[in-house]
CSV table of C-alpha atoms and ligand atoms in Angstrom, one decimal:
chain,number,residue,atom,x,y,z
A,168,MET,CA,7.8,15.0,-12.5
A,169,ALA,CA,10.9,13.0,-13.7
A,170,GLU,CA,11.3,9.7,-11.9
A,171,ASN,CA,14.8,10.5,-10.8
A,172,LYS,CA,13.5,13.5,-8.8
A,173,ARG,CA,11.1,11.3,-6.9
A,174,ASN,CA,12.2,9.4,-3.9
A,175,ILE,CA,11.1,5.8,-4.8
A,176,LYS,CA,10.3,3.7,-1.8
A,177,ILE,CA,9.9,-0.1,-1.5
A,178,ALA,CA,7.4,-1.6,0.8
A,179,PRO,CA,7.7,-5.4,1.2
A,180,SER,CA,4.3,-7.0,2.0
A,181,VAL,CA,4.5,-9.5,4.8
A,182,LEU,CA,1.6,-11.4,3.3
A,183,SER,CA,4.2,-13.5,1.5
A,184,ALA,CA,6.5,-13.9,4.5
A,185,ASP,CA,6.8,-16.9,6.7
A,186,PHE,CA,4.2,-16.2,9.4
A,187,ALA,CA,5.8,-18.5,11.8
A,188,ARG,CA,9.0,-16.4,11.7
A,189,LEU,CA,7.4,-12.9,11.2
A,190,ALA,CA,9.8,-10.9,13.4
A,191,ASP,CA,12.9,-12.4,11.7
A,192,SER,CA,11.5,-11.8,8.3
A,193,ILE,CA,10.7,-8.2,9.0
A,194,LYS,CA,14.1,-7.5,10.6
A,195,ALA,CA,15.7,-9.1,7.5
A,196,VAL,CA,13.9,-6.9,5.0
A,197,GLU,CA,14.6,-3.8,7.2
A,198,GLU,CA,18.3,-4.7,7.0
A,199,ALA,CA,18.0,-5.4,3.3
A,200,GLY,CA,16.9,-1.8,2.6
A,201,ALA,CA,13.1,-1.7,2.8
A,202,ASP,CA,11.6,1.7,3.3
A,203,LEU,CA,8.2,0.7,4.8
A,204,ILE,CA,6.5,-2.5,6.0
A,205,HIS,CA,3.2,-3.2,4.1
A,206,LEU,CA,0.6,-5.0,6.3
A,207,ASP,CA,-2.4,-6.5,4.5
A,208,ILE,CA,-5.4,-6.8,6.8
A,209,MET,CA,-8.1,-9.1,5.4
A,210,ASP,CA,-11.4,-10.0,7.0
A,211,GLY,CA,-12.8,-12.8,4.9
A,212,HIS,CA,-15.7,-10.5,3.7
A,213,PHE,CA,-14.2,-7.6,1.7
A,214,VAL,CA,-11.8,-10.2,0.2
A,215,PRO,CA,-11.9,-14.0,0.2
A,216,ASN,CA,-9.0,-14.4,2.6
A,217,ILE,CA,-8.2,-13.7,6.3
A,218,THR,CA,-4.9,-12.5,7.6
A,219,PHE,CA,-4.3,-10.8,11.0
A,220,GLY,CA,-5.6,-7.9,13.1
A,221,PRO,CA,-4.4,-5.0,15.4
A,222,GLY,CA,-2.7,-7.4,17.9
A,223,VAL,CA,-0.3,-8.6,15.3
A,224,VAL,CA,0.3,-5.1,14.1
A,225,ALA,CA,1.2,-4.0,17.6
A,226,ALA,CA,3.6,-7.0,17.9
A,227,ILE,CA,5.2,-6.0,14.6
A,228,ARG,CA,5.6,-2.4,15.8
A,229,LYS,CA,7.9,-3.6,18.5
A,230,VAL,CA,10.4,-5.3,16.1
A,231,THR,CA,11.0,-2.6,13.5
A,232,ARG,CA,11.6,1.1,13.3
A,233,LEU,CA,10.3,1.3,9.7
A,234,PRO,CA,6.9,3.0,9.1
A,235,LEU,CA,4.0,0.5,9.1
A,236,ASP,CA,1.8,0.8,6.1
A,237,VAL,CA,-1.5,-0.7,7.0
A,238,HIS,CA,-3.8,-1.7,4.1
A,239,LEU,CA,-7.3,-2.4,5.3
A,240,MET,CA,-9.2,-4.9,3.1
A,241,ILE,CA,-12.1,-5.1,5.4
A,242,THR,CA,-15.8,-4.3,5.1
A,243,ASP,CA,-16.0,-2.0,8.2
A,244,PRO,CA,-12.9,0.1,8.4
A,245,ALA,CA,-14.6,2.7,10.6
A,246,MET,CA,-14.9,0.2,13.4
A,247,PHE,CA,-11.2,-0.7,13.3
A,248,ILE,CA,-9.4,2.6,12.5
A,249,PRO,CA,-8.8,3.5,16.2
A,250,ARG,CA,-7.5,0.0,17.0
A,251,PHE,CA,-5.0,0.1,14.1
A,252,ALA,CA,-3.9,3.6,15.1
A,253,GLU,CA,-3.3,2.4,18.7
A,254,SER,CA,-1.3,-0.5,17.3
A,255,GLY,CA,1.3,1.8,15.8
A,256,ALA,CA,0.2,2.2,12.2
A,257,ASP,CA,1.9,5.1,10.4
A,258,TYR,CA,-0.3,4.9,7.4
A,259,ILE,CA,-3.9,3.6,7.4
A,260,THR,CA,-5.4,3.0,3.9
A,261,VAL,CA,-9.1,2.2,3.4
A,262,HIS,CA,-10.7,1.0,0.2
A,263,LEU,CA,-13.1,3.3,-1.6
A,264,GLU,CA,-15.2,0.2,-2.3
A,265,SER,CA,-15.6,-0.6,1.4
A,266,GLY,CA,-18.6,1.7,1.9
A,267,PRO,CA,-20.3,5.1,1.4
A,268,HIS,CA,-18.3,7.1,4.0
A,269,LEU,CA,-14.8,7.4,2.5
A,270,HIS,CA,-14.5,11.1,3.5
A,271,ARG,CA,-15.5,10.4,7.1
A,272,ASN,CA,-13.0,7.5,7.3
A,273,ILE,CA,-10.2,9.8,6.0
A,274,GLN,CA,-11.2,12.4,8.6
A,275,SER,CA,-11.1,9.7,11.4
A,276,ILE,CA,-7.6,8.6,10.4
A,277,LYS,CA,-6.3,12.2,10.2
A,278,LYS,CA,-7.8,13.1,13.6
A,279,LEU,CA,-5.7,10.3,15.0
A,280,ASN,CA,-2.6,11.9,13.5
A,281,ILE,CA,-2.0,9.0,11.2
A,282,LYS,CA,-1.3,9.4,7.4
A,283,ALA,CA,-4.5,8.6,5.5
A,284,GLY,CA,-4.6,6.5,2.3
A,285,VAL,CA,-7.3,5.5,-0.1
A,286,SER,CA,-7.1,2.3,-2.2
A,287,LEU,CA,-8.8,1.6,-5.5
A,288,ASN,CA,-9.6,-1.9,-6.8
A,289,PRO,CA,-8.6,-2.5,-10.5
A,290,HIS,CA,-12.2,-1.7,-11.8
A,291,THR,CA,-12.5,1.6,-9.9
A,292,SER,CA,-11.8,4.8,-11.8
A,293,ILE,CA,-9.6,7.6,-10.5
A,294,ILE,CA,-12.5,10.0,-11.3
A,295,GLN,CA,-14.2,8.7,-8.2
A,296,ILE,CA,-11.6,10.2,-5.9
A,297,THR,CA,-11.0,13.6,-7.5
A,298,GLU,CA,-12.9,15.3,-4.7
A,299,ILE,CA,-10.7,13.8,-1.9
A,300,LEU,CA,-7.3,13.5,-3.6
A,301,GLY,CA,-6.3,16.8,-2.0
A,302,ASP,CA,-7.1,15.5,1.5
A,303,ILE,CA,-5.1,12.2,1.4
A,304,ASP,CA,-1.5,11.4,2.0
A,305,LEU,CA,-1.4,8.2,-0.1
A,306,LEU,CA,-3.2,6.8,-3.1
A,307,LEU,CA,-2.9,3.0,-3.3
A,308,LEU,CA,-3.7,1.6,-6.7
A,309,MET,CA,-4.3,-2.1,-6.8
A,310,SER,CA,-2.6,-3.7,-9.8
A,311,VAL,CA,-4.2,-7.1,-8.9
A,312,ASN,CA,-7.6,-8.0,-7.4
A,313,PRO,CA,-7.0,-7.8,-3.6
A,314,GLY,CA,-6.9,-10.9,-1.5
A,315,PHE,CA,-3.8,-12.9,-2.5
A,316,GLY,CA,-0.1,-12.5,-3.2
A,317,GLY,CA,1.6,-13.9,-6.2
A,318,GLN,CA,-0.9,-12.8,-8.9
A,319,GLU,CA,-0.1,-11.3,-12.3
A,320,PHE,CA,0.2,-7.5,-12.7
A,321,ILE,CA,-2.7,-5.9,-14.5
A,322,GLU,CA,-1.2,-3.8,-17.3
A,323,ARG,CA,-4.0,-1.4,-17.5
A,324,THR,CA,-2.9,0.0,-14.1
A,325,LEU,CA,-0.1,1.9,-15.9
A,326,GLU,CA,-2.5,4.2,-17.6
A,327,LYS,CA,-4.3,4.7,-14.2
A,328,ILE,CA,-1.0,5.7,-12.6
A,329,ARG,CA,-0.3,8.2,-15.4
A,330,VAL,CA,-3.7,9.8,-14.9
A,331,ALA,CA,-3.2,9.9,-11.1
A,332,ARG,CA,0.3,11.4,-11.5
A,333,ARG,CA,-1.1,14.2,-13.8
A,334,LEU,CA,-3.9,15.0,-11.4
A,335,ILE,CA,-1.6,15.2,-8.3
A,336,ASP,CA,1.1,17.2,-10.0
A,337,SER,CA,-1.2,19.6,-11.7
A,338,ALA,CA,-3.0,20.4,-8.5
A,339,LYS,CA,0.3,20.2,-6.5
A,340,TYR,CA,-1.3,17.8,-4.0
A,341,ASN,CA,0.9,16.3,-1.3
A,342,CYS,CA,-0.1,12.7,-2.1
A,343,VAL,CA,2.1,9.8,-3.0
A,344,ILE,CA,1.1,7.0,-5.4
A,345,GLU,CA,1.7,3.4,-4.2
A,346,ILE,CA,1.2,0.4,-6.4
A,347,ASP,CA,0.2,-3.0,-5.0
A,348,GLY,CA,0.2,-6.4,-6.7
A,349,GLY,CA,2.3,-8.3,-9.2
A,350,ILE,CA,5.3,-6.1,-8.7
A,351,ASN,CA,8.7,-7.4,-9.9
A,352,ASP,CA,11.8,-5.8,-11.4
A,353,LYS,CA,10.0,-5.4,-14.7
A,354,THR,CA,6.5,-4.3,-13.7
A,355,GLY,CA,8.0,-2.1,-11.0
A,356,LYS,CA,10.1,-0.1,-13.5
A,357,LEU,CA,7.0,0.4,-15.7
A,358,CYS,CA,5.1,1.7,-12.6
A,359,ILE,CA,7.9,4.1,-11.7
A,360,GLU,CA,8.0,5.4,-15.3
A,361,ALA,CA,4.3,5.9,-15.2
A,362,GLY,CA,4.6,7.9,-11.9
A,363,ALA,CA,4.6,5.6,-8.9
A,364,ASP,CA,6.3,6.7,-5.7
A,365,ILE,CA,6.0,3.5,-3.6
A,366,LEU,CA,6.1,-0.1,-4.8
A,367,VAL,CA,4.6,-2.9,-2.6
A,368,ALA,CA,6.2,-6.2,-3.3
A,369,GLY,CA,5.2,-9.5,-1.6
A,370,ASN,CA,6.2,-12.6,-3.5
A,371,TYR,CA,9.0,-10.9,-5.4
A,372,VAL,CA,10.9,-10.0,-2.2
A,373,PHE,CA,9.9,-12.7,0.3
A,374,LYS,CA,10.1,-15.7,-2.1
A,375,SER,CA,13.6,-14.6,-3.3
A,376,ASN,CA,16.7,-16.0,-1.6
A,377,ASP,CA,18.4,-12.6,-1.5
A,378,PHE,CA,16.1,-9.8,0.0
A,379,LYS,CA,18.8,-7.1,-0.5
A,380,ALA,CA,19.2,-7.9,-4.2
A,381,ALA,CA,15.5,-8.2,-4.7
A,382,ILE,CA,14.8,-4.8,-3.1
A,383,ALA,CA,17.7,-3.1,-4.9
A,384,SER,CA,16.4,-4.5,-8.3
A,385,LEU,CA,13.1,-2.7,-7.8
A,386,ARG,CA,14.7,0.7,-7.6
A,387,PRO,CA,15.2,2.8,-10.7
B,603,LIG,C1,-3.0,-8.3,-2.2
B,603,LIG,C2,-2.2,-7.5,-1.2
B,603,LIG,C3,-0.8,-7.3,-1.6
B,603,LIG,C4,0.0,-8.5,-1.8
B,603,LIG,C5,0.9,-8.3,-3.0
B,603,LIG,O1,-4.4,-8.2,-1.9
B,603,LIG,O2,-2.8,-6.2,-1.0
B,603,LIG,O3,-0.1,-6.4,-0.7
B,603,LIG,O4,0.8,-8.9,-0.7
B,603,LIG,O5,1.5,-9.5,-3.3
B,603,LIG,P1,2.4,-9.7,-4.6
B,603,LIG,O6,3.5,-8.6,-4.5
B,603,LIG,O7,2.9,-11.1,-4.4
B,603,LIG,O8,1.5,-9.5,-5.7
B,604,LIG,ZN1,-1.6,-4.7,0.1
């Protein structure tokens, strides 16, 4: 599908925000035109970093009307899906690499009436999710190794986006493609051309001194 027919959305990742002023930072990106708020949950096991849990998500829920896009980088998503649902998540995304029961985790998320996402690390092939692509609302392709903001975009992701776009469009699945890691005004455009629907941007938005200009510059 042509990129101008798709509704491209921008999801600032609060990982790069000032955690001591989280509410202000979130309100600021909402006013600056963000479409979703991307929340990176890290447990120090699945990735070598720790962020925050459902309590902080619930607090964020109170300060914005934007959809909360919760990206679980944790080894035991099944244990925490209900807690993040209660906290007000609109999307819950689990990693394929986090365990053997991806289908069960997707079912659990959908039973809670939350949109279900699946994320793939850079080394994981799209082929591994062809059986569940028709069941999910969002496919999150990592364009860096998960764990940290501010890393360099992995160019090979572009071909992965093209393959995903073809699979989704040819089967007419109702699944959006989100790209996460190393997104800026240049890499973001390449992702949109390749077929992305949602761009996550941490450093590019939060380390800029003009959130509105940064978000606008990511749009096609
Ligand atoms: C990385 C996270 C990303 C991160 C992206 O593991 O999933 O959401 O915040 O940060 P940037 O946009 O700085 O690469
Ligand atoms: Zn993320």
